Short mmCIF file of C-alpha atoms in Angstrom, two decimals:
data_model
loop_
_atom_site.label_atom_id
_atom_site.label_comp_id
_atom_site.label_asym_id
_atom_site.label_seq_id
_atom_site.Cartn_x
_atom_site.Cartn_y
_atom_site.Cartn_z
CA MET A 495 -0.11 0.03 -0.19
CA SER A 496 1.33 3.73 -1.51
CA ALA A 497 1.37 6.85 0.42
CA GLN A 498 -1.60 7.85 -2.04
CA GLN A 499 -3.47 5.03 -2.49
CA THR A 500 -6.85 5.44 -0.83
CA VAL A 501 -8.22 2.58 1.09
CA LEU A 502 -11.53 1.56 2.18
CA LEU A 503 -10.84 -0.91 5.86
CA ARG A 504 -13.81 -3.15 6.56
CA ARG A 505 -15.62 -6.02 8.51
CA GLY A 506 -13.43 -5.26 11.25
CA GLU A 507 -12.98 -3.25 15.02
CA VAL A 508 -11.90 0.71 14.79
CA HIS A 509 -10.79 2.15 17.73
CA SER A 510 -11.70 5.25 17.65
CA PRO A 511 -13.15 8.03 19.68
CA ALA A 512 -14.80 9.79 16.58
CA ASP A 513 -17.31 6.93 16.69
CA PRO A 514 -17.07 3.88 19.03
CA PHE A 515 -18.69 1.19 16.71
CA ALA A 516 -16.94 2.11 14.12
CA THR A 517 -16.11 -1.04 11.76
CA ALA A 518 -14.67 0.86 8.71
CA MET A 519 -11.88 3.98 7.76
CA VAL A 520 -11.11 5.37 4.72
CA VAL A 521 -7.84 6.15 4.08
CA GLU A 522 -6.87 8.75 1.21
CA ARG A 523 -3.13 11.04 0.88
CA GLY A 524 -1.15 9.43 4.00
CA GLN A 525 -4.69 10.10 6.62
CA VAL A 526 -7.92 9.35 7.86
CA ALA A 527 -10.24 10.43 5.88
CA TRP A 528 -12.80 9.23 7.60
CA VAL A 529 -14.36 6.79 10.24
CA GLY A 530 -17.49 4.86 10.28
CA SER A 531 -20.01 2.28 10.39
CA GLU A 532 -20.19 -0.96 8.12
CA GLY A 533 -23.55 -0.35 5.88
CA ALA A 534 -22.12 3.48 5.12
CA ALA A 535 -18.62 1.48 4.02
CA ASP A 536 -20.69 0.64 1.12
CA ALA A 537 -21.16 3.99 -0.67
CA PHE A 538 -16.76 4.58 -0.33
CA ALA A 539 -15.44 0.86 -2.10
CA ASP A 540 -15.87 1.73 -5.89
CA GLY A 541 -13.51 5.14 -5.18
CA VAL A 542 -11.10 3.17 -3.52
CA ASP A 543 -8.20 1.66 -4.72
CA GLU A 544 -7.72 -1.54 -2.73
CA VAL A 545 -10.06 -2.65 -0.35
CA VAL A 546 -9.25 -4.56 2.97
CA ASP A 547 -11.13 -6.96 4.20
CA LEU A 548 -10.71 -7.07 8.49
CA ASP A 549 -12.18 -11.03 9.44
CA GLY A 550 -13.37 -9.04 12.60
CA ALA A 551 -9.84 -7.50 13.42
CA LEU A 552 -8.77 -4.68 15.59
CA VAL A 553 -7.52 -1.84 13.66
CA THR A 554 -5.97 0.96 16.22
CA PRO A 555 -3.12 3.31 16.39
CA ALA A 556 -0.40 2.56 16.03
CA PHE A 557 1.99 2.87 19.05
CA THR A 558 4.58 5.05 19.94
CA ASP A 559 7.66 4.14 22.51
CA ALA A 560 8.21 7.27 23.13
CA HIS A 561 12.03 5.48 24.70
CA VAL A 562 14.58 4.46 22.57
CA HIS A 563 17.98 3.63 21.53
CA THR A 564 17.68 2.40 17.96
CA THR A 565 21.33 1.24 17.55
CA ALA A 566 21.95 -0.48 21.06
CA THR A 567 17.82 -2.12 20.66
CA GLY A 568 19.91 -3.53 17.07
CA LEU A 569 22.21 -4.93 18.82
CA ALA A 570 21.01 -6.58 21.43
CA LEU A 571 19.04 -8.71 18.31
CA THR A 572 21.52 -9.39 16.05
CA GLY A 573 23.96 -9.56 18.94
CA LEU A 574 24.63 -11.00 22.22
CA ASP A 575 22.43 -10.65 24.32
CA LEU A 576 22.00 -11.71 27.86
CA SER A 577 18.27 -10.21 28.82
CA THR A 578 17.42 -14.59 29.62
CA ALA A 579 20.67 -15.72 31.05
CA PRO A 580 20.08 -17.60 33.87
CA ASP A 581 23.25 -17.58 35.65
CA LEU A 582 26.38 -16.23 36.30
CA SER A 583 27.54 -19.16 34.27
CA ALA A 584 25.10 -18.89 31.05
CA VAL A 585 26.62 -15.57 30.94
CA LEU A 586 30.38 -16.91 30.70
CA ALA A 587 28.69 -19.38 28.20
CA ARG A 588 27.39 -17.85 25.96
CA VAL A 589 30.29 -14.89 25.66
CA ARG A 590 32.58 -18.05 24.99
CA ASP A 591 30.31 -19.13 22.25
CA PHE A 592 29.90 -15.36 20.93
CA ALA A 593 33.59 -14.62 20.06
CA ALA A 594 34.32 -17.84 19.29
CA ALA A 595 31.51 -16.71 16.09
CA ARG A 596 32.45 -13.19 15.72
CA PRO A 597 36.62 -14.10 15.00
CA GLY A 598 36.43 -10.73 13.28
CA ASP A 599 34.83 -8.23 15.43
CA ARG A 600 37.83 -5.67 17.18
CA VAL A 601 35.68 -5.65 20.10
CA LEU A 602 32.70 -7.88 20.98
CA LEU A 603 30.05 -5.87 21.99
CA GLY A 604 26.74 -7.17 24.33
CA HIS A 605 24.44 -6.26 26.63
CA GLY A 606 21.33 -7.13 29.51
CA TRP A 607 23.38 -9.07 32.31
CA ASP A 608 21.73 -8.63 35.34
CA ALA A 609 22.74 -9.99 38.10
CA SER A 610 20.46 -8.94 41.08
CA ARG A 611 18.85 -11.50 39.00
CA TRP A 612 20.88 -14.16 39.77
CA PRO A 613 21.36 -17.62 42.45
CA ASP A 614 24.94 -16.09 42.36
CA ASN A 615 23.82 -12.23 43.01
CA ARG A 616 27.34 -10.93 41.72
CA PRO A 617 27.94 -10.18 37.89
CA PRO A 618 31.18 -11.98 36.05
CA THR A 619 35.13 -10.62 36.90
CA ARG A 620 37.33 -9.49 34.84
CA ALA A 621 38.61 -12.21 35.07
CA GLU A 622 36.26 -14.28 33.76
CA LEU A 623 35.43 -12.35 31.13
CA ASP A 624 39.12 -12.62 29.53
CA ALA A 625 39.03 -15.60 30.36
CA ALA A 626 36.35 -16.54 28.52
CA THR A 627 37.05 -14.54 25.48
CA GLY A 628 41.08 -15.56 25.05
CA GLY A 629 41.64 -11.69 26.19
CA ARG A 630 39.72 -9.48 23.37
CA PRO A 631 38.18 -6.53 23.72
CA LEU A 632 34.58 -7.28 25.38
CA TYR A 633 31.93 -4.64 26.35
CA LEU A 634 28.92 -5.63 28.40
CA SER A 635 25.86 -3.10 29.25
CA ARG A 636 24.45 -4.19 32.14
CA ILE A 637 20.18 -4.40 31.96
CA ASP A 638 19.99 -0.13 32.74
CA VAL A 639 23.42 0.36 30.99
CA HIS A 640 24.51 2.60 34.12
CA SER A 641 26.87 -0.84 34.27
CA ALA A 642 28.57 -2.58 32.01
CA VAL A 643 31.97 -5.03 32.41
CA ALA A 644 34.57 -4.93 30.87
CA THR A 645 37.85 -7.53 29.63
CA THR A 646 41.02 -6.56 30.04
CA ALA A 647 41.52 -5.31 26.62
CA LEU A 648 38.59 -2.86 26.15
CA LEU A 649 40.56 -0.87 29.50
CA ASP A 650 43.31 -0.58 28.34
CA MET A 651 42.16 0.92 25.55
CA ALA A 652 41.12 2.76 27.34
CA SER A 653 43.13 4.09 28.56
CA LEU A 654 42.36 3.20 32.98
CA GLY A 655 43.43 0.52 33.82
CA ALA A 656 43.08 -3.44 35.37
CA VAL A 657 39.68 -2.10 36.66
CA ASP A 658 37.75 -4.32 38.07
CA GLY A 659 33.73 -4.82 39.51
CA PRO A 660 31.00 -3.01 37.43
CA LEU A 661 32.33 0.14 35.26
CA THR A 662 29.88 3.31 36.41
CA ALA A 663 29.77 6.98 35.02
CA ASP A 664 33.00 8.58 33.62
CA ALA A 665 34.84 5.31 33.84
CA HIS A 666 31.34 3.46 32.30
CA HIS A 667 31.13 6.47 29.74
CA ALA A 668 35.08 5.85 28.51
CA VAL A 669 34.86 2.21 27.60
CA ARG A 670 31.26 2.47 26.78
CA SER A 671 33.00 5.60 23.86
CA LYS A 672 35.61 2.41 22.38
CA ALA A 673 33.68 -0.06 22.52
CA LEU A 674 30.82 1.68 20.01
CA ALA A 675 33.81 3.96 18.26
CA SER A 676 34.65 0.06 17.05
CA VAL A 677 31.01 -0.58 15.69
CA SER A 678 31.83 -0.40 11.67
CA PRO A 679 28.81 2.51 9.36
CA ALA A 680 27.83 -1.27 7.98
CA GLN A 681 27.07 -2.82 11.01
CA ARG A 682 24.96 0.75 13.05
CA ALA A 683 23.02 0.45 10.00
CA GLU A 684 22.54 -3.18 9.83
CA ALA A 685 21.49 -2.56 13.92
CA GLN A 686 19.14 -0.23 13.24
CA ARG A 687 16.82 -1.62 9.95
CA ALA A 688 16.95 -4.50 12.53
CA ALA A 689 14.92 -2.07 15.35
CA LEU A 690 12.81 -0.77 12.96
CA ALA A 691 12.19 -3.65 10.78
CA HIS A 692 11.07 -5.76 14.64
CA ALA A 693 9.89 -2.10 15.58
CA ALA A 694 7.48 -2.54 12.66
CA SER A 695 6.66 -5.82 13.52
CA LEU A 696 5.00 -5.21 16.95
CA GLY A 697 2.55 -1.92 15.79
CA ILE A 698 4.33 0.36 16.03
CA GLY A 699 4.09 3.29 14.44
CA THR A 700 7.16 5.78 16.19
CA LEU A 701 10.29 5.71 17.87
CA HIS A 702 11.95 7.88 20.20
CA GLU A 703 15.42 8.18 19.35
CA CYS A 704 17.25 9.27 23.07
CA ALA A 705 20.43 10.15 21.71
CA GLY A 706 23.47 12.17 22.89
CA PRO A 707 27.88 12.26 23.42
CA GLU A 708 27.88 10.29 26.38
CA ILE A 709 25.20 7.78 25.19
CA SER A 710 25.81 7.34 20.93
CA SER A 711 27.32 9.35 18.41
CA GLU A 712 26.35 12.02 15.81
CA ASP A 713 27.04 9.87 13.67
CA ASP A 714 25.27 7.20 14.61
CA PHE A 715 21.98 10.13 15.45
CA THR A 716 22.77 11.46 12.14
CA GLY A 717 22.06 8.13 10.23
CA LEU A 718 19.30 6.55 12.12
CA LEU A 719 17.71 9.95 11.01
CA ARG A 720 18.64 9.43 7.61
CA LEU A 721 18.05 5.96 7.51
CA ALA A 722 14.67 6.74 9.01
CA SER A 723 13.67 9.03 6.15
CA GLN A 724 15.25 7.40 3.72
CA GLU A 725 13.05 3.95 3.74
CA PRO A 726 10.13 2.85 5.19
CA GLY A 727 9.41 2.42 8.46
CA PRO A 728 8.47 3.70 11.78
CA ARG A 729 8.57 7.34 11.96
CA VAL A 730 11.82 8.62 13.87
CA VAL A 731 11.71 11.93 16.46
CA GLY A 732 15.39 11.92 17.82
CA TYR A 733 16.37 13.80 20.57
CA TRP A 734 19.59 14.89 22.00
CA ALA A 735 21.84 15.16 25.59
CA GLU A 736 23.79 18.17 25.53
CA ARG A 737 23.35 21.08 27.78
CA ALA A 738 22.36 24.74 27.87
CA ASP A 739 23.39 26.86 24.72
CA GLU A 740 25.84 24.26 23.29
CA GLY A 741 23.63 21.52 23.58
CA VAL A 742 20.83 23.82 21.67
CA ALA A 743 23.20 24.27 18.72
CA LYS A 744 24.08 20.73 18.07
CA ALA A 745 20.08 19.72 18.76
CA ARG A 746 19.86 22.37 15.75
CA GLN A 747 22.26 21.06 13.87
CA LEU A 748 21.02 16.62 13.81
CA GLY A 749 17.68 17.91 13.17
CA ALA A 750 16.68 17.60 16.80
CA LEU A 751 13.73 18.47 17.62
CA GLY A 752 15.13 18.54 21.85
CA ALA A 753 17.95 19.04 23.70
CA ALA A 754 16.07 16.15 26.08
CA GLY A 755 16.38 12.51 26.04
CA ASP A 756 19.27 11.30 27.79
CA LEU A 757 20.76 14.23 29.83
CA PHE A 758 21.13 11.86 32.78
CA VAL A 759 20.93 14.13 36.16
CA ASP A 760 21.63 10.85 37.70
CA GLY A 761 21.75 7.26 36.66
CA ALA A 762 20.13 4.13 38.06
CA LEU A 763 18.66 1.64 41.07
CA GLY A 764 20.55 -0.98 39.52
CA SER A 765 23.83 0.48 39.41
CA HIS A 766 23.39 1.92 42.87
CA THR A 767 23.60 5.77 40.26
CA ALA A 768 20.63 6.36 41.82
CA CYS A 769 20.64 10.10 43.17
CA LEU A 770 18.64 9.78 46.68
CA HIS A 771 18.04 12.25 49.96
CA GLU A 772 18.41 8.77 52.03
CA PRO A 773 21.37 6.11 51.50
CA TYR A 774 20.03 2.72 49.79
CA THR A 775 19.42 -0.19 51.57
CA ASP A 776 21.96 -1.88 50.41
CA ALA A 777 24.60 0.58 49.79
CA ASP A 778 26.13 3.20 51.97
CA HIS A 779 25.21 6.26 49.49
CA THR A 780 23.33 7.89 48.06
CA GLY A 781 24.38 7.75 44.50
CA ILE A 782 25.87 9.76 41.84
CA ALA A 783 24.23 13.97 40.48
CA TYR A 784 25.58 14.72 37.51
CA LEU A 785 23.62 18.02 37.37
CA ASP A 786 22.11 19.87 40.44
CA ALA A 787 19.14 22.27 40.15
CA ALA A 788 21.76 25.41 38.72
CA ALA A 789 22.39 23.79 35.34
CA VAL A 790 19.21 22.14 35.45
CA ALA A 791 17.87 25.30 35.25
CA ASP A 792 20.36 26.92 32.48
CA HIS A 793 19.42 24.16 30.77
CA VAL A 794 15.88 24.91 30.54
CA THR A 795 15.76 28.70 30.59
CA ALA A 796 18.85 28.55 27.28
CA CYS A 797 16.15 25.53 25.62
CA THR A 798 12.40 27.93 26.23
CA GLU A 799 14.93 30.84 25.00
CA ALA A 800 15.49 28.99 21.69
CA GLY A 801 11.29 27.84 21.68
CA LEU A 802 13.07 24.23 22.06
CA GLN A 803 12.01 21.65 24.06
CA ALA A 804 14.56 20.85 27.56
CA GLY A 805 14.80 17.33 29.10
CA PHE A 806 16.71 14.95 31.35
CA HIS A 807 16.55 11.93 32.80
CA ALA A 808 15.84 11.59 36.23
CA ILE A 809 15.04 8.08 38.58
CA GLY A 810 15.90 8.72 42.33
CA ASP A 811 14.03 11.54 43.85
CA ALA A 812 16.94 13.86 44.99
CA ALA A 813 17.19 14.40 40.79
CA VAL A 814 13.57 14.76 40.45
CA GLY A 815 13.41 17.70 42.99
CA ALA A 816 16.97 18.66 41.19
CA VAL A 817 14.77 18.77 37.78
CA VAL A 818 11.43 20.74 39.96
CA GLU A 819 14.45 23.21 41.70
CA GLY A 820 15.78 24.76 38.08
CA VAL A 821 12.14 24.14 35.81
CA ARG A 822 9.91 26.82 38.50
CA THR A 823 13.29 28.82 38.74
CA VAL A 824 12.70 29.76 35.26
CA ALA A 825 9.26 29.31 35.37
CA GLU A 826 9.78 32.25 38.09
CA LYS A 827 12.21 34.30 35.99
CA LEU A 828 10.96 33.54 32.45
CA GLY A 829 6.89 32.71 33.38
CA LEU A 830 4.87 30.32 33.75
CA ALA A 831 3.10 30.56 30.62
CA ARG A 832 6.41 30.03 28.22
CA VAL A 833 6.88 26.95 30.40
CA ARG A 834 4.42 25.34 29.84
CA ALA A 835 3.90 26.53 26.59
CA ALA A 836 6.87 24.56 25.43
CA ARG A 837 6.58 21.13 26.74
CA HIS A 838 9.94 20.00 28.57
CA ARG A 839 9.73 16.35 29.15
CA VAL A 840 11.72 15.08 31.88
CA GLU A 841 12.29 10.36 30.89
CA HIS A 842 11.69 8.13 34.16
CA VAL A 843 11.33 10.28 36.99
CA GLU A 844 10.66 6.96 39.52
CA MET A 845 10.58 8.28 43.21
CA LEU A 846 8.31 10.80 42.67
CA THR A 847 7.60 12.44 45.95
CA PRO A 848 3.10 13.88 46.08
CA GLU A 849 5.13 17.89 45.57
CA ALA A 850 7.76 16.64 42.75
CA VAL A 851 3.91 15.41 41.80
CA ALA A 852 1.61 18.61 42.21
CA ALA A 853 4.70 20.14 40.26
CA PHE A 854 4.93 18.12 37.24
CA ALA A 855 1.44 19.37 36.46
CA GLU A 856 1.22 23.07 37.61
CA LEU A 857 4.81 22.91 34.99
CA GLY A 858 3.80 21.39 32.07
CA LEU A 859 6.12 18.82 32.96
CA THR A 860 5.77 15.39 30.80
CA ALA A 861 6.63 12.70 32.62
CA SER A 862 8.00 9.35 30.05
CA VAL A 863 7.52 6.48 31.93
CA GLN A 864 8.22 3.07 31.44
CA PRO A 865 5.93 0.91 33.60
CA ALA A 866 7.78 -2.59 32.12
CA PHE A 867 9.95 -1.16 34.94
CA ASP A 868 8.31 -2.35 37.58
CA ALA A 869 6.46 -5.77 36.01
CA LEU A 870 10.56 -7.19 35.67
CA TRP A 871 11.84 -5.10 38.70
CA GLY A 872 8.59 -3.42 40.83
CA GLY A 873 7.30 -5.97 44.11
CA GLU A 874 8.21 -7.47 47.94
CA ASP A 875 10.85 -9.38 46.65
CA GLY A 876 12.36 -7.15 43.75
CA MET A 877 14.61 -5.48 43.22
CA TYR A 878 13.70 -2.01 43.81
CA ALA A 879 12.55 -3.49 47.23
CA ARG A 880 16.93 -4.81 47.71
CA ARG A 881 17.86 -1.67 46.85
CA LEU A 882 15.56 0.72 48.85
CA GLY A 883 13.50 -1.25 50.85
CA ARG A 884 10.14 -2.90 50.86
CA GLU A 885 8.29 1.21 51.91
CA ARG A 886 10.19 3.02 49.53
CA ALA A 887 9.91 0.94 46.72
CA SER A 888 6.12 0.45 46.89
CA ARG A 889 6.33 4.15 45.92
CA LEU A 890 8.02 4.00 42.82
CA ASN A 891 6.02 4.22 39.36
CA PRO A 892 3.42 5.83 40.29
CA PHE A 893 1.31 5.91 37.55
CA ALA A 894 -2.49 6.64 38.27
CA ALA A 895 -1.11 9.50 40.84
CA LEU A 896 0.28 11.12 38.27
CA LEU A 897 -2.63 10.63 36.07
CA ARG A 898 -5.26 12.00 38.86
CA ALA A 899 -2.48 15.02 38.82
CA GLY A 900 -3.26 16.02 35.39
CA VAL A 901 0.11 15.03 34.14
CA PRO A 902 1.00 14.15 30.51
CA LEU A 903 2.52 10.58 30.83
CA ALA A 904 4.19 8.56 28.02
CA PHE A 905 5.17 5.26 27.49
CA GLY A 906 8.43 3.67 25.86
CA SER A 907 10.69 0.98 26.94
CA ASP A 908 14.26 2.45 27.21
CA SER A 909 14.58 -0.55 24.33
CA PRO A 910 16.71 -1.74 25.15
CA VAL A 911 16.83 -2.07 28.82
CA THR A 912 13.38 -3.91 28.32
CA PRO A 913 11.95 -4.94 25.62
CA LEU A 914 9.93 -3.45 22.50
CA ASP A 915 6.55 -4.58 23.50
CA PRO A 916 3.79 -2.31 23.40
CA TRP A 917 0.41 -5.33 24.88
CA GLY A 918 3.26 -5.47 27.62
CA THR A 919 3.92 -2.18 28.58
CA LEU A 920 -0.09 -1.47 28.30
CA ARG A 921 -0.66 -4.70 31.30
CA ALA A 922 3.05 -3.88 33.28
CA ALA A 923 0.25 -0.29 33.76
CA ALA A 924 -2.64 -1.26 34.31
CA PHE A 925 -1.61 -4.35 36.24
CA HIS A 926 1.24 -2.39 38.43
CA ARG A 927 2.55 -4.22 41.50
CA THR A 928 1.55 -1.85 43.57
CA PRO A 929 -2.15 -1.10 42.98
CA GLY A 930 -2.56 1.64 44.14
CA HIS A 931 -0.25 2.56 41.96
CA ARG A 932 -2.40 0.39 38.97
CA ILE A 933 -4.35 2.53 35.96
CA SER A 934 -7.22 1.80 32.92
CA VAL A 935 -6.41 -0.35 30.14
CA ARG A 936 -7.72 2.65 27.91
CA ALA A 937 -5.65 5.56 29.62
CA ALA A 938 -2.66 3.44 29.59
CA PHE A 939 -3.00 2.53 25.43
CA THR A 940 -3.54 6.44 25.20
CA ALA A 941 -0.43 7.29 26.80
CA HIS A 942 1.52 4.96 24.20
CA THR A 943 -0.01 6.49 21.34
CA ARG A 944 -1.79 10.07 21.91
CA GLY A 945 0.66 10.71 24.82
CA GLY A 946 3.40 10.36 22.96
CA TRP A 947 2.26 12.55 19.80
CA ARG A 948 1.40 15.32 23.05
CA ALA A 949 5.02 14.65 24.47
CA ILE A 950 6.66 16.28 20.57
CA GLY A 951 4.01 18.75 20.34
CA ARG A 952 1.40 17.06 18.42
CA ASP A 953 -1.84 16.94 19.61
CA ASP A 954 -4.08 15.83 16.20
CA ALA A 955 -1.91 12.05 16.03
CA GLY A 956 -2.25 9.44 17.91
CA VAL A 957 -5.64 8.72 17.18
CA LEU A 958 -7.80 7.73 14.59
CA VAL A 959 -9.94 10.57 13.79
CA PRO A 960 -10.75 12.36 10.31
CA GLY A 961 -7.54 14.50 9.65
CA ALA A 962 -5.05 12.86 11.30
CA PRO A 963 -1.40 10.33 9.69
CA ALA A 964 -2.68 7.47 8.81
CA ASP A 965 -0.28 5.64 11.30
CA TYR A 966 -2.34 3.41 12.51
CA ALA A 967 -1.89 -1.35 13.77
CA VAL A 968 -4.15 -4.53 12.23
CA TRP A 969 -4.80 -6.49 15.09
CA ARG A 970 -5.33 -10.57 15.46
CA THR A 971 -7.25 -10.37 18.53
CA GLU A 972 -10.02 -12.33 21.24
CA GLU A 973 -12.77 -10.55 22.36
CA LEU A 974 -13.13 -6.23 23.13
CA VAL A 975 -13.85 -6.05 26.55
CA VAL A 976 -13.87 -1.67 28.25
CA GLN A 977 -10.24 -3.46 31.51
CA ALA A 978 -10.35 -1.59 34.09
CA PRO A 979 -7.70 -2.29 37.68
CA ASP A 980 -9.86 -1.79 40.66
CA ASP A 981 -12.83 -3.96 41.49
CA ARG A 982 -14.77 -1.11 42.75
CA VAL A 983 -15.49 -0.52 39.91
CA ALA A 984 -16.48 -2.05 36.40
CA ARG A 985 -13.80 -3.93 35.70
CA TRP A 986 -15.37 -5.73 32.62
CA SER A 987 -18.41 -4.17 29.79
CA THR A 988 -18.89 -5.02 26.33
CA ASP A 989 -21.95 -3.64 26.62
CA PRO A 990 -22.14 -1.54 23.56
CA ARG A 991 -24.71 1.78 25.04
CA SER A 992 -21.21 2.58 27.23
CA GLY A 993 -20.05 4.18 24.48
CA THR A 994 -16.97 3.09 24.78
CA PRO A 995 -14.25 1.90 22.15
CA GLY A 996 -13.39 -1.69 24.20
CA LEU A 997 -8.61 -3.13 23.98
CA PRO A 998 -8.28 -6.67 24.17
CA ASP A 999 -8.28 -8.49 27.50
CA LEU A 1000 -4.52 -7.44 29.21
CA THR A 1001 -5.67 -10.06 31.52
CA PRO A 1002 -1.44 -11.40 32.67
CA GLY A 1003 -1.08 -15.60 31.83
CA ARG A 1004 -4.12 -14.46 28.26
CA ASP A 1005 -1.95 -14.24 25.31
CA LEU A 1006 -1.36 -10.87 23.15
CA PRO A 1007 -2.87 -9.05 19.88
CA VAL A 1008 -0.71 -10.65 17.45
CA CYS A 1009 -0.15 -7.20 14.23
CA LEU A 1010 -0.98 -9.01 11.80
CA ARG A 1011 -0.33 -4.69 9.27
CA THR A 1012 1.62 -2.03 10.29
CA VAL A 1013 0.60 1.20 7.73
CA VAL A 1014 2.81 4.69 8.63
CA GLY A 1015 1.49 7.93 6.96
CA GLY A 1016 -0.62 5.89 4.79
CA ARG A 1017 2.75 3.16 3.48
CA THR A 1018 2.35 0.08 4.91
CA VAL A 1019 5.34 -0.98 6.60
CA PHE A 1020 5.01 -4.16 7.77
CA VAL A 1021 2.48 -7.40 6.55
CA ARG A 1022 2.95 -10.45 9.26
CA PRO A 1023 3.70 -13.50 6.62
CA GLY A 1024 1.16 -15.69 5.18
CA GLU A 1025 -1.26 -11.99 6.03
#
């Protein structure tokens, strides 16, 4: 299907606020032209280039993943993925096999280890990795990408000496820079294509690429934007994480939407680098502060005055507090209306006090969050509880409080930290491990579709109504329901009189929908084989 064709989709379920009972949709010149009933669809049948019989399938807006590292995702898909390794011995075995299979790689790259989930609860040592690789350079990022282990050969390349234990902060940035510099342009393009194709196969129509000098490279970023603009696939919106006036200039030079994304105020909980007010339960420190409130204010001032979006990575309560304090300082200087209009955004924001939630609403900050983090690390016995204690851990990722306060939510994966998995993301939000933080499937769906578009300043997309971009996905799924997260309200409803468009049943244990087709701007970018 080309973007210029006029297409009628019929005999399905079209998820649209324009008509909660819609079964058909017309797409023309890359936009939604009409949504309505099967009877009315007959009037369009003769005047279109193609008629698609949905055969009962569900049509939804394509998902937006609001936080992705595309090249790293592709490298994990095509290379050494340790996210499923059950223990340390399995990691070492996979490293040995990978090294043997890639004799020509200048630096071996792997991702995804998480010692907090292993019985022995420790990462591989430098000596173990030296033995497994035969002394070759190796970089293995932890699942949160805020620490890594490396072999002696790679440490030597980075002029770090024989450092033992996981690397964090500047040492980590140094080895990551050396490791990623070893990736050839051809390898990089292969990884990007793999990631984009995988996203399309999951009904994802737009990715927000969170890049920056400490994460990837300028060539990586501009190469991805160029590839995405030239080849069929998901849209890519780019953010570049560099600070203040230099960051504004660089973002514009590179074609970024904003100087935002992973502009680090702190690190991550798993690596003990998120910045906290009180010490970790399992460590005698409070993490790392990369930026203070004054630095935040400088950056937000530069971006607001330039008419550019600012944004930060903040996870710990002290880091989130620094962001709030810094943005509030700018609002007092430049005016609240200008700050709100800029739609600055903050990534992750896991540790939020009620005061911080209220401040986000007041300042118009978008919370770009990853529900899969809670599914992976939440709960009474999860990594969060080990790092923070159960009481502090129970306050993390308060999606319901954010929604009640009116804070704009945009959902993402932070892939490759957690996988691209939009329906799984919705399930994680609706069935949060802390019941008080759960939100309805409908609210989660909005955050993962329209929320991602609103986060880039677009209010006219992410929803199937006339005039909106024709970014949609077609799904094979079971009966549609209206699903709420709390027994005090109706959990299930299939009553058409409710006037609420239904969505798939995401109860844990049930099969998730299967993507049959993904369309971006009226152009088909994925068709499931056999369909």
